[in-house]
Every structure is written in structure tokens, then in C-alpha cells.
Short mmCIF file of C-alpha atoms in Angstrom, two decimals:
data_model
loop_
_atom_site.label_atom_id
_atom_site.label_comp_id
_atom_site.label_asym_id
_atom_site.label_seq_id
_atom_site.Cartn_x
_atom_site.Cartn_y
_atom_site.Cartn_z
CA MET O 205 3.63 40.39 -35.26
CA ARG O 206 6.95 38.62 -35.65
CA ILE O 207 9.40 39.40 -32.84
CA PHE O 208 13.18 38.91 -32.87
CA LEU O 209 15.23 39.23 -29.65
CA ILE O 210 18.79 40.55 -29.26
CA ILE O 211 19.88 40.09 -25.64
CA ASP O 212 23.14 40.25 -23.66
CA GLU O 213 24.10 37.04 -21.89
CA THR O 214 24.25 38.30 -18.30
CA CYS O 215 23.24 36.01 -15.49
CA PHE O 216 22.08 38.61 -12.96
CA TYR O 217 19.05 40.34 -14.52
CA GLN O 218 18.34 39.44 -18.14
CA PRO O 219 17.20 35.79 -17.90
CA ASP O 220 13.96 36.24 -15.97
CA PHE O 221 13.10 39.38 -17.98
CA VAL O 222 13.43 37.45 -21.24
CA ALA O 223 11.49 34.48 -19.87
CA GLU O 224 8.71 36.74 -18.62
CA PHE O 225 8.47 38.50 -21.98
CA ILE O 226 8.31 35.22 -23.90
CA LYS O 227 5.59 33.90 -21.58
CA LYS O 228 3.44 37.04 -21.74
CA THR O 229 3.74 38.19 -25.33
CA LYS O 230 0.95 37.17 -27.67
CA HIS O 231 3.25 37.49 -30.66
CA GLU O 232 5.48 34.93 -32.36
CA ILE O 233 9.17 34.88 -31.41
CA VAL O 234 10.81 34.09 -34.76
CA GLY O 235 14.45 34.07 -33.63
CA ALA O 236 17.01 35.53 -31.30
CA VAL O 237 20.61 36.58 -30.80
CA LEU O 238 22.63 35.77 -27.70
CA VAL O 239 25.31 38.45 -27.25
CA THR O 240 28.19 36.68 -25.50
CA LYS O 241 30.98 39.27 -25.80
CA VAL O 242 30.97 43.07 -26.09
CA LEU O 243 33.71 45.59 -26.75
CA PRO O 244 35.73 46.83 -23.73
CA LYS O 245 34.16 50.31 -23.86
CA SER O 246 30.77 48.74 -23.08
CA ASN O 247 31.89 45.75 -21.00
CA ILE O 248 30.56 46.18 -17.46
CA GLU O 249 32.35 43.13 -16.05
CA LEU O 250 35.71 44.27 -17.47
CA TYR O 251 35.14 47.75 -16.04
CA MET O 252 34.49 46.26 -12.58
CA ILE O 253 37.61 44.08 -12.74
CA LYS O 254 39.81 47.01 -13.77
CA HIS O 255 38.28 49.31 -11.16
CA TRP O 256 37.89 46.82 -8.30
CA TYR O 257 39.32 49.40 -5.88
CA PHE O 258 36.11 51.47 -6.12
CA LEU O 259 34.24 48.68 -4.37
CA LYS O 260 34.43 47.96 -0.67
CA PRO O 261 36.01 44.55 0.08
CA LEU O 262 32.68 43.06 1.19
CA GLU O 263 30.95 44.36 -1.96
CA PHE O 264 33.62 42.83 -4.18
CA LEU O 265 33.25 39.54 -2.32
CA LYS O 266 29.45 39.59 -2.59
CA LEU O 267 29.60 40.23 -6.34
CA GLY O 268 31.97 37.32 -6.83
CA VAL O 269 29.92 34.98 -4.66
CA LYS O 270 26.70 35.96 -6.43
CA LYS O 271 28.18 35.32 -9.87
CA VAL O 272 29.59 31.92 -8.87
CA TYR O 273 26.25 31.00 -7.26
CA PHE O 274 24.33 31.95 -10.41
CA LEU O 275 26.75 30.06 -12.66
CA LEU O 276 26.43 26.93 -10.52
CA LYS O 277 22.64 27.22 -10.38
CA ASN O 278 22.59 27.49 -14.17
CA ILE O 279 24.50 24.22 -14.44
CA ILE O 280 22.67 22.12 -11.85
CA GLN O 281 19.12 23.49 -11.74
CA SER O 282 16.37 23.00 -14.28
CA PRO O 283 13.71 25.74 -14.55
CA LYS O 284 10.39 25.05 -12.85
CA ASN O 285 7.04 26.45 -14.02
CA ASN O 286 8.82 28.37 -16.79
CA SER O 287 10.75 30.48 -14.23
CA GLY O 288 13.95 30.47 -12.22
CA PHE O 289 16.52 30.98 -15.00
CA TYR O 290 20.19 31.82 -14.57
CA SER O 291 21.24 32.37 -18.20
CA VAL O 292 19.58 33.76 -21.31
CA LYS O 293 20.83 30.74 -23.27
CA LYS O 294 18.85 28.44 -21.01
CA VAL O 295 15.76 30.62 -21.50
CA TYR O 296 16.08 30.35 -25.28
CA ARG O 297 16.54 26.60 -25.11
CA HIS O 298 13.71 26.08 -22.62
CA PHE O 299 11.21 27.93 -24.81
CA LYS O 300 12.66 26.40 -27.99
CA ILE O 301 13.68 29.76 -29.48
CA ASP O 302 15.96 29.49 -32.51
CA PHE O 303 19.05 31.59 -31.73
CA PHE O 304 22.67 32.19 -32.68
CA GLU O 305 25.54 33.74 -30.74
CA VAL O 306 27.25 37.04 -31.54
CA GLN O 307 30.52 38.47 -30.26
CA TYR O 308 31.49 42.17 -30.45
CA ASP O 309 29.75 43.11 -33.72
CA ILE O 310 26.21 42.33 -34.77
CA ASN O 311 26.51 44.24 -38.05
CA THR O 312 28.46 41.64 -40.04
CA LYS O 313 26.99 40.44 -43.33
CA ALA O 314 26.50 36.92 -41.95
CA ASN O 315 24.64 38.15 -38.85
CA LEU O 316 22.46 40.53 -40.84
CA GLN O 317 21.55 37.79 -43.29
CA LYS O 318 20.43 35.47 -40.49
CA ILE O 319 18.22 38.21 -39.05
CA ARG O 320 16.76 38.99 -42.49
CA GLU O 321 15.89 35.32 -42.94
CA ALA O 322 13.83 35.46 -39.73
CA ASN O 323 11.80 38.29 -41.35
CA PRO O 324 10.94 40.12 -38.11
CA ASP O 325 8.45 42.94 -37.79
CA ILE O 326 10.05 44.11 -34.54
CA ILE O 327 13.47 43.61 -32.96
CA VAL O 328 13.51 43.82 -29.15
CA SER O 329 16.92 44.86 -27.85
CA SER O 330 18.40 44.65 -24.36
CA ASN O 331 22.11 44.55 -25.05
CA SER O 332 25.35 46.54 -25.25
CA LEU O 333 26.02 46.39 -29.00
CA ILE O 334 25.66 49.27 -31.45
CA PHE O 335 23.11 48.74 -34.25
CA GLY O 336 24.16 49.99 -37.68
CA ASN O 337 21.74 51.59 -40.13
CA GLU O 338 21.41 48.37 -42.14
CA LEU O 339 20.29 46.40 -39.09
CA LEU O 340 17.91 49.17 -38.00
CA GLY O 341 16.31 48.98 -41.43
CA ILE O 342 15.58 45.24 -41.43
CA PRO O 343 12.38 45.24 -39.31
CA LYS O 344 9.62 47.81 -39.26
CA TYR O 345 10.81 48.87 -35.80
CA CYS O 346 13.62 48.18 -33.37
CA ILE O 347 12.71 48.65 -29.70
CA ASN O 348 15.28 49.11 -26.95
CA ARG O 349 14.76 48.37 -23.24
CA HIS O 350 16.66 50.78 -20.95
CA SER O 351 16.84 50.99 -17.15
CA ALA O 352 16.13 54.71 -16.85
CA LEU O 353 13.41 57.30 -17.17
CA LEU O 354 14.47 58.57 -20.59
CA PRO O 355 15.42 61.11 -21.78
CA SER O 356 17.29 61.25 -18.45
CA TYR O 357 20.22 58.88 -17.85
CA GLY O 358 20.88 57.54 -21.30
CA GLY O 359 24.02 55.47 -21.80
CA LEU O 360 25.77 53.14 -19.35
CA TRP O 361 24.97 52.35 -15.71
CA PRO O 362 21.89 54.59 -15.53
CA VAL O 363 20.80 53.35 -12.09
CA PHE O 364 24.20 54.09 -10.56
CA GLN O 365 24.21 57.56 -12.08
CA ALA O 366 20.68 58.30 -10.87
CA VAL O 367 21.54 57.21 -7.32
CA ARG O 368 24.74 59.23 -7.12
CA LYS O 369 22.77 62.27 -8.37
CA GLY O 370 20.33 61.83 -5.48
CA GLU O 371 17.25 60.74 -7.45
CA GLN O 372 14.38 59.20 -5.48
CA ILE O 373 13.02 57.30 -8.48
CA VAL O 374 14.45 55.46 -11.46
CA GLY O 375 12.59 53.40 -14.01
CA VAL O 376 12.43 51.49 -17.28
CA SER O 377 11.82 52.85 -20.76
CA ALA O 378 11.11 51.27 -24.13
CA HIS O 379 11.79 53.36 -27.22
CA THR O 380 12.29 53.00 -30.93
CA MET O 381 15.94 52.85 -31.94
CA GLU O 382 17.83 55.17 -34.24
CA LYS O 383 21.51 55.82 -34.90
CA LYS O 384 21.92 57.97 -31.76
CA ILE O 385 22.03 55.80 -28.63
CA ASP O 386 18.96 55.83 -26.33
CA LYS O 387 17.06 58.22 -28.60
CA GLY O 388 13.99 57.62 -30.76
CA ILE O 389 10.29 57.65 -29.93
CA LEU O 390 9.60 56.96 -26.26
CA LEU O 391 6.73 54.45 -26.30
CA SER O 392 6.34 53.26 -22.71
CA GLN O 393 7.81 53.81 -19.28
CA GLU O 394 7.50 52.58 -15.70
CA ILE O 395 8.64 54.39 -12.54
CA VAL O 396 10.62 52.41 -9.93
CA SER O 397 10.93 53.88 -6.44
CA ILE O 398 14.24 53.86 -4.55
CA GLU O 399 13.80 52.75 -0.94
CA LYS O 400 16.20 53.18 1.98
CA LYS O 401 17.00 49.45 2.09
CA ASP O 402 17.82 49.32 -1.64
CA THR O 403 21.22 48.71 -3.19
CA ILE O 404 22.27 49.26 -6.80
CA ASP O 405 21.75 45.53 -7.24
CA THR O 406 18.20 45.44 -5.84
CA ILE O 407 17.20 48.53 -7.83
CA TYR O 408 18.31 46.84 -11.05
CA GLN O 409 16.36 43.74 -10.00
CA LYS O 410 13.20 45.86 -9.67
CA CYS O 411 13.82 47.52 -13.03
CA PHE O 412 14.16 44.21 -14.85
CA LYS O 413 11.15 42.77 -13.03
CA CYS O 414 8.84 45.31 -14.71
CA SER O 415 10.71 45.37 -18.04
CA ALA O 416 8.62 42.71 -19.80
CA GLU O 417 5.42 44.69 -19.24
CA VAL O 418 7.08 47.91 -20.44
CA VAL O 419 8.23 46.28 -23.68
CA ILE O 420 4.84 44.60 -24.22
CA ARG O 421 3.07 47.97 -23.86
CA ALA O 422 5.45 49.48 -26.42
CA ILE O 423 4.71 46.69 -28.90
CA GLN O 424 0.98 47.15 -28.32
CA LYS O 425 1.28 50.83 -29.22
CA ILE O 426 3.03 49.90 -32.47
CA GLU O 427 0.36 47.30 -33.22
CA ASP O 428 -2.32 49.94 -32.63
CA GLY O 429 -0.57 52.34 -34.97
CA ASP O 430 -0.03 54.81 -32.13
CA MET O 431 3.47 56.26 -32.44
CA THR O 432 2.69 59.29 -30.27
CA PRO O 433 5.77 59.91 -28.08
CA LEU O 434 5.22 59.51 -24.34
CA LYS O 435 5.56 62.93 -22.71
CA ASN O 436 7.41 63.61 -19.47
CA GLU O 437 9.43 66.39 -17.85
CA TYR O 438 12.71 64.53 -17.29
CA GLU O 439 15.79 66.45 -18.41
CA PRO O 440 17.98 64.81 -21.10
CA SER O 441 21.31 63.42 -19.87
CA TYR O 442 23.83 60.80 -20.98
CA TYR O 443 26.64 58.98 -19.17
CA SER O 444 29.44 56.52 -19.82
CA PHE O 445 31.06 54.43 -17.07
CA PRO O 446 31.44 56.17 -13.69
CA LYS O 447 34.57 58.19 -13.05
CA LYS O 448 36.44 58.55 -9.76
CA GLU O 449 34.46 61.62 -8.71
CA HIS O 450 31.22 59.80 -9.49
CA TRP O 451 32.14 57.03 -7.06
CA LYS O 452 32.95 59.60 -4.39
CA GLN O 453 29.53 61.23 -4.86
CA PHE O 454 27.86 57.82 -4.80
CA ARG O 455 29.49 56.92 -1.48
CA GLU O 456 28.21 60.16 0.02
CA LYS O 457 24.64 58.93 -0.59
CA LYS O 458 25.13 56.03 1.87
CA ILE O 459 23.54 53.52 -0.51
CA ARG O 460 25.30 50.18 -0.84
CA PHE O 461 26.38 48.80 -4.21
CA ILE O 462 25.26 45.28 -3.33
#
């Protein structure tokens, strides 16, 4: 099958997930999009800058240091043994994936035409952009990777929301995409345990570490013609960015942000 990737350019979690997927998939990667800018309503970094006061001073410092460290590593370090990436762009270039960059809106005529020309059977999405009906109709299936045990915790910052609600597990889901966000047929899922030593940052690291396998299992189900939805007992829920009361509840759980 012909696979097309649409991935946010974030240095913290996406690069190694994308590299692992490219290494392990048996299918042809026929092209990719690098999402370099998203609208403010979905922009996690902008949210953190505007709401810096929700973080403790040491957390804010650690986030800044980690980002600078990753940016510097991306500049000076070359990947070894097809691993150790600090940007999605470098992953694409390392594996010689043909890609183009998109800012804010993937549904322009020019972007859609480029994706059509790649003639994908499946689009794999791990990004913050909204797919219009025309884009959803280009491949046979669009699959979205999401850091939650859907149908619970759809939307933004699912790990944060799960922690502040007192969950003992989170996870990763892969589902077919439709117009409603984080809906569609749930094809595969992996549970991730929350340990006492974990932070929001380390939990996300664990989620992305198993994401390639989750997406590969979803593609295998499609290849096998098995579109039977995965059954679970998780209650549906959906969240946008955390509000002030959410941060207060999160702090009561005594789990660090980073």
C-alpha cells in the first residue's frame, strides 16, 4: 500500500515516532507533509507562552532548556543507525522522503493537488490541522494517531487531562478520520501505565514510543480488510486547552509537568 505522512514539526516527540514508523513499515512511503505552523487555537507552544504563569519557575526553565538542547542537537548531530532525530524534517531527509511544508491550512487547492499526485492509499496523520472533506476523500483511508485511549480524551492535551482526572493509565489510539475530530473507526490501541515517577513529559514520551506499532497494526487491519471497530469500555470525552481550574486540579495530583 502507498502511504502518505502528514506530521507536525515538533522536536520533542514526533521525530523518533516518524523514524520508527518508516523503518518498520513494509509499505511504500510515497510522500509527506511537514506542518510547520498551526492556528493559535491549536498551537501548544503559543498556549504555553501565553499561560506561562501556570508553570512553576523550574518547569518553565526546564522546558526552555530542553527545547534549546533539542534545537542545537538537530543542528550539530547527525543520526546514527537510523535513530536519534531531533526534527521531523531531518527524518524525512534522512530517509529520502519527498515532502513539502504546510502552514495553517492543508486544504488549499495547491496542497490537495500535491497530495493527489502522490496517489496514496492511506494518509497517516499526527498533526494539529483540520482535514476537510476533499482531503479525506483523496486516499482510501486517513488514519490519525492520538495520545489517548479513545473514545476518552479526544481533542487537545489528552495526557494532561487524563492525569488531572486521576487516571492510572493513558494510551495511544489509531482510528480512521472523518469530519468530527478524533472520531471514526477505532482500529488499534495500546495502554500506557502512569507510574509515580512520571511527568507529563515522560508520559508523552512513552506514548510516542509505542505509536509506530499502533499505527502499523491499524494499517495491517485495513490491508486485511478487517474494519471491525476495536471495542472498549472507555467513556467518550473531549477537551480543548486546559483552563485555570484544570491546572489547579492537576497540581493537586502531585505529578510534575516536566
